[in-house]
Short mmCIF file of C-alpha atoms in Angstrom, two decimals:
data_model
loop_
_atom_site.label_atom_id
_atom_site.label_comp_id
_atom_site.label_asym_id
_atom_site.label_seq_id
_atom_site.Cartn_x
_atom_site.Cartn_y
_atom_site.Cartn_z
CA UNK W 1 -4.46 12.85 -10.77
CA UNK W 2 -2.68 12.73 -7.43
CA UNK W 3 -6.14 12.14 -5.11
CA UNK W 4 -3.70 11.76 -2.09
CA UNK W 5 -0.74 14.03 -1.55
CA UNK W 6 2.01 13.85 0.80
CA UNK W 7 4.11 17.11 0.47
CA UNK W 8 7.20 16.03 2.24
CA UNK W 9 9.07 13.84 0.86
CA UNK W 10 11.53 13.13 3.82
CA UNK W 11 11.58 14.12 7.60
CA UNK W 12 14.47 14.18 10.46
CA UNK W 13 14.17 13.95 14.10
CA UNK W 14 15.85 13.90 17.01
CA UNK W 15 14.54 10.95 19.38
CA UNK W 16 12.28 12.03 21.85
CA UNK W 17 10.99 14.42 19.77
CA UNK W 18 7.34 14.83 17.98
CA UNK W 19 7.25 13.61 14.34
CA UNK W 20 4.41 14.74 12.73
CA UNK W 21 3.38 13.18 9.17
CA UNK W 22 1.09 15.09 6.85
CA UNK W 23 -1.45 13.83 3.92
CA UNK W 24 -3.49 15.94 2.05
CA UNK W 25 -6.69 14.84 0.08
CA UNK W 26 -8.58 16.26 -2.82
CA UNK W 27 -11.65 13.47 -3.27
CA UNK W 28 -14.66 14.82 -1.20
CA UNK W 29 -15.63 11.02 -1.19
CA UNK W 30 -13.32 9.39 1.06
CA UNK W 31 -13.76 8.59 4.60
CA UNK W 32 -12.04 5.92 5.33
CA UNK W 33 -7.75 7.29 6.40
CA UNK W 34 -5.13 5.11 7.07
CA UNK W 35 -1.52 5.18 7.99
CA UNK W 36 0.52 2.26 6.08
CA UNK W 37 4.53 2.16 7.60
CA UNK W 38 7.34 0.44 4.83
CA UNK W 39 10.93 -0.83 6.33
CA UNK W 40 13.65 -1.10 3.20
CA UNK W 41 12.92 -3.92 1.32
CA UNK W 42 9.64 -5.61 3.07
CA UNK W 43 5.74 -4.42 2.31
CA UNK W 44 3.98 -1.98 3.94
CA UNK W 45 2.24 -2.59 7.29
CA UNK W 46 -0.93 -1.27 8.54
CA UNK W 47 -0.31 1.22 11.47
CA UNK W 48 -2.85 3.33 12.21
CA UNK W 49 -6.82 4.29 11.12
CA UNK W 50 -9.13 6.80 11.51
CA UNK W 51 -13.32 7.30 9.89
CA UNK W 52 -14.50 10.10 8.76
CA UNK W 53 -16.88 10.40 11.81
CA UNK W 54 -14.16 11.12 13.87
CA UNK W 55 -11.41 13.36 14.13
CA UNK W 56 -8.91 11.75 16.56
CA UNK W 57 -7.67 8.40 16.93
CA UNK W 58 -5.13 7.16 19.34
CA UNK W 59 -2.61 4.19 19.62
CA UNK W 60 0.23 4.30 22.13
CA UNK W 61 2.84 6.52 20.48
CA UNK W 62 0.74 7.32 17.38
CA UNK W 63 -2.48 9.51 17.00
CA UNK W 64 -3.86 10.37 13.51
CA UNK W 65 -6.02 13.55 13.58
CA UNK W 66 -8.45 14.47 10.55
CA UNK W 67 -9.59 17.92 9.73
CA UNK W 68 -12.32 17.03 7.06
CA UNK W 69 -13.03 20.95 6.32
CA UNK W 70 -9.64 21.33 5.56
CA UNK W 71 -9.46 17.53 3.78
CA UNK W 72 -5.99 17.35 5.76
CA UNK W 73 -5.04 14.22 8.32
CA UNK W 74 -1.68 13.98 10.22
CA UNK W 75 0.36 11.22 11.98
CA UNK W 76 1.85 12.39 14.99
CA UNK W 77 4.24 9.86 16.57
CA UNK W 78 5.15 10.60 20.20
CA UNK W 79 8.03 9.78 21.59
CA UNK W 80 9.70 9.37 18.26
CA UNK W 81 12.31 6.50 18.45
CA UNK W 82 14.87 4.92 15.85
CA UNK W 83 13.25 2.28 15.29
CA UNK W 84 10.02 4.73 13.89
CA UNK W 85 12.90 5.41 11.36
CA UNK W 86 10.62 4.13 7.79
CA UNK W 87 8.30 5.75 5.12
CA UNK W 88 5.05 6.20 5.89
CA UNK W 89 2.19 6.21 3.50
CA UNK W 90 -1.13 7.83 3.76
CA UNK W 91 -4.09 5.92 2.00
CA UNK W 92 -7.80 6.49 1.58
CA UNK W 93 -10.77 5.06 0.35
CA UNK W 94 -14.52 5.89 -0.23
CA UNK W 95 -17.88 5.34 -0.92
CA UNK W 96 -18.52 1.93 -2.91
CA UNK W 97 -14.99 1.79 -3.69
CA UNK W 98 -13.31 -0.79 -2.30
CA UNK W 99 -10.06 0.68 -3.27
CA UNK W 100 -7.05 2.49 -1.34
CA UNK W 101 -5.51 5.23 -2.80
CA UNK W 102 -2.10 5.89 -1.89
CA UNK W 103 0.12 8.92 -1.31
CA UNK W 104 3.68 8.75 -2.30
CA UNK W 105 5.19 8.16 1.09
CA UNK W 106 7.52 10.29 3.33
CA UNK W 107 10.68 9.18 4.27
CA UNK W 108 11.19 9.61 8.39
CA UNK W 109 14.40 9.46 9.65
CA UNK W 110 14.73 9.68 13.76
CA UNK W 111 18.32 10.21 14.89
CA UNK W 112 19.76 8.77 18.11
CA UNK Q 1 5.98 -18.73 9.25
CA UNK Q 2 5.41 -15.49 6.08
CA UNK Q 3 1.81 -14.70 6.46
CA UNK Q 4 1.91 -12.68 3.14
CA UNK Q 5 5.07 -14.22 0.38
CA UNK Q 6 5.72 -14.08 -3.17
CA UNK Q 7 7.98 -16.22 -5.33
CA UNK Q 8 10.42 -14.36 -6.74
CA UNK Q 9 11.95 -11.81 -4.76
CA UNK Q 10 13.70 -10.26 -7.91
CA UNK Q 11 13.02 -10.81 -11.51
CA UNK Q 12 15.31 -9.65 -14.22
CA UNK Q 13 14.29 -10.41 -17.78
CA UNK Q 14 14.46 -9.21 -21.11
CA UNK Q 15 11.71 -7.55 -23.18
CA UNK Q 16 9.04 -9.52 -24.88
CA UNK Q 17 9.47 -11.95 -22.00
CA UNK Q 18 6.22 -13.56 -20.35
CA UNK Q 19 6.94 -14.02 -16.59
CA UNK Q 20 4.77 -15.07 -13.80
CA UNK Q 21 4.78 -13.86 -10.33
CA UNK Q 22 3.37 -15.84 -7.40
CA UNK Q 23 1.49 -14.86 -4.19
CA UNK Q 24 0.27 -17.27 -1.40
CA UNK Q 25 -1.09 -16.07 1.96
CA UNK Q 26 -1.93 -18.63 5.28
CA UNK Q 27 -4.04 -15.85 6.83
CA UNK Q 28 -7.13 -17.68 6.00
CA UNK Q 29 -8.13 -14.62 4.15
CA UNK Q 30 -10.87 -14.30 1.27
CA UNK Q 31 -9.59 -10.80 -0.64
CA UNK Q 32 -6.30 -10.47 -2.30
CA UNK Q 33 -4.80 -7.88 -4.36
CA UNK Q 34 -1.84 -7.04 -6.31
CA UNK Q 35 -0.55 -3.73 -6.44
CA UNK Q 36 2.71 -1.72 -8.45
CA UNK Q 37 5.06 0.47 -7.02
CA UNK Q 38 6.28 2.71 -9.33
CA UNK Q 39 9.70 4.84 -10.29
CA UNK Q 40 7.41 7.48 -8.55
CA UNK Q 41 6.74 5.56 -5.54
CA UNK Q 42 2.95 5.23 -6.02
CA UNK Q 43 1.54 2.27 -4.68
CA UNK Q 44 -1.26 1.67 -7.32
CA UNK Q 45 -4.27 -1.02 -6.81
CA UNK Q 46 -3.85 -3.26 -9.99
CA UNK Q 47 -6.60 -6.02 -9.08
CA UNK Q 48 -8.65 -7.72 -6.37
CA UNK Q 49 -10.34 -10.90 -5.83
CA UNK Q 50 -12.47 -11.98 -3.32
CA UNK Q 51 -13.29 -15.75 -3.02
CA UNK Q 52 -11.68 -16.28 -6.32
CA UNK Q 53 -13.84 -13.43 -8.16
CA UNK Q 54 -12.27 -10.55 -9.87
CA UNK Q 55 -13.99 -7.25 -7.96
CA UNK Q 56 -11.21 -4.70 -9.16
CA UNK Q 57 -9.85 -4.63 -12.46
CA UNK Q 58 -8.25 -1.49 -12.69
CA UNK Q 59 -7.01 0.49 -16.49
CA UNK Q 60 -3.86 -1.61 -16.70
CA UNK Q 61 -2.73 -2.91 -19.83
CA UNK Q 62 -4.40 -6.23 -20.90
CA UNK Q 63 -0.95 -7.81 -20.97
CA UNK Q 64 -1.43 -8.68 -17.13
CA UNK Q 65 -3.53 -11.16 -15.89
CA UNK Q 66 -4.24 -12.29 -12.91
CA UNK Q 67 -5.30 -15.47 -11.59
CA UNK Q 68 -6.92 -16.93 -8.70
CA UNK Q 69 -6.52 -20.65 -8.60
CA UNK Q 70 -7.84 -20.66 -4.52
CA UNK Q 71 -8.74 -18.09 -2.07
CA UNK Q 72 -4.84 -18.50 -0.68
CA UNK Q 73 -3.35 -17.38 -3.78
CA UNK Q 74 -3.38 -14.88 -6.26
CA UNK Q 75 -0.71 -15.34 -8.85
CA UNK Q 76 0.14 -12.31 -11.83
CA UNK Q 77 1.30 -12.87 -15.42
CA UNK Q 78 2.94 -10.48 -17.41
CA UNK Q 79 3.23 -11.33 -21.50
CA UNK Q 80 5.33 -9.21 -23.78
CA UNK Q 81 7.29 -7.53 -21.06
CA UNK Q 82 8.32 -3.62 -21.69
CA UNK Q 83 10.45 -1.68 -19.82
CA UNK Q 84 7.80 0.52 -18.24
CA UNK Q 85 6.94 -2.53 -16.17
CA UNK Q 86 9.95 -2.41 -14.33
CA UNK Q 87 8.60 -1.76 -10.95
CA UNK Q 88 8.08 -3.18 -7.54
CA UNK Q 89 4.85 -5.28 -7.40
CA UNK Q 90 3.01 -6.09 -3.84
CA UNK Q 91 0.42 -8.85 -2.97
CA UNK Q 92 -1.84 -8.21 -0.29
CA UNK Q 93 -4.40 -10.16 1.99
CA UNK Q 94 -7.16 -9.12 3.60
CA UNK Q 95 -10.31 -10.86 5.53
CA UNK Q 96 -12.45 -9.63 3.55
CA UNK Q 97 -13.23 -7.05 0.73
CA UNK Q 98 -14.21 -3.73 2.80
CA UNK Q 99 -11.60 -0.75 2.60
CA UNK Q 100 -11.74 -0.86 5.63
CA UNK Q 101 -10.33 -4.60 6.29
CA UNK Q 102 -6.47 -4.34 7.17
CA UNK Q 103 -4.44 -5.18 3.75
CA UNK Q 104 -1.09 -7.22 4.76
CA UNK Q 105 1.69 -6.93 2.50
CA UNK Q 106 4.11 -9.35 0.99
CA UNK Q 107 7.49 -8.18 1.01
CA UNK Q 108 7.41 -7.31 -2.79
CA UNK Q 109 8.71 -8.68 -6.33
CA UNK Q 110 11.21 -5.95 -7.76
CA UNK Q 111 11.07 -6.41 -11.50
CA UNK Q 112 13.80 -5.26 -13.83
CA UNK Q 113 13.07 -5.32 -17.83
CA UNK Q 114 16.06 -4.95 -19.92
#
């Protein structure tokens, strides 16, 4: 029961460019969104969060919106650069759960 | 200086083995967990502790258990290894037990049953 889904399995981009990330969720319970970021071979890294009360949130490069009606969240990253080049999991958690749930990742390549 | 590391970085072993895998963070942290990484890719919540106390157990096989000597480490046995547990497993930190608490990763123990 895939709670989190992240369609794309792989993106390419030029550098410069807009990548934009999508997550889709299926548990009306969550509302707590986060953006995790994986280089080859290390763990994932915390990049980017957004509540439920709210429906942007902005760090340099990266801004996460949330559309709650639509249970959909995105990670645009803006200028893209190589170095952005990693998979990028959606998570989410809810309620009294103290748990993340995890989507599968997508794999962004940016090209030079 | 590794805020997050686990001991060993790969692990290759035959079925039926018992192995352990270690975890120590220097984060000053009080939560921990240990997640799998499938064939699929899923990053799957195994267990948590906080301050030593198990607060998520989730349906895995009773042929894992964790242990939580101190709040800096969180250590996971395996008995009677099969070869679905070949997998990638992550530790994580956190201050404290909140979803919303940032979770730093270890770098991962990729496990291999033959």
């Amino acid at each position: 029961d895939q709670q989190v889904k992240q369609n794309s399995p792989s993106l390419s981009v030029q550098e410069g460019r807009i990548s934009i990330l999508n997550c889709d969720y299926t548990n009306s319970m969550f509302d707590y969104f986060l953006w995790y970021k994986k280089y080859p071979a290390e763990g994932p890294t915390f990049l980017i969060s957004i509540s439920s009360i709210k429906d942007k949130n902005e760090d340099g490069r990266f801004t996460v919106f949330l559309n709650k009606s639509a249970k959909h969240l995105s990670l645009h990253i803006v200028p893209s650069q190589p170095g952005d080049s990693a998979v990028y999991f959606c998570a989410a958690s809810g309620g009294s759960n103290y748990k993340l749930t995890f989507g599968k990742g997508t794999l962004l390549t940016v090209n030079p | 200086d590794t805020a997050v590391s686990q001991t060993p970085k790969y692990l290759v072993t035959q079925m039926g083995n018992d192995k352990s895998i270690k975890c120590e963070q220097n984060l000053g942290h009080d939560t921990m967990y240990w997640y799998k990484q499938d064939s699929k890719k899923f990053l799957k919540i195994m267990f948590s502790y906080n301050n030593k106390e198990l607060i998520i157990n989730e349906t895995v096989p009773n042929r894992f258990s964790p242990k939580s000597p101190d709040k800096a480490h969180l250590n996971l046995h395996i008995n009677s290894l099969e070869l679905g547990d070949s997998a990638v497993y992550f530790c994580a930190s956190s201050a404290g037990p909140g979803a919303q608490e940032t979770q730093y990763f270890g770098p991962g123990t990729r496990l291999l049953v033959l």
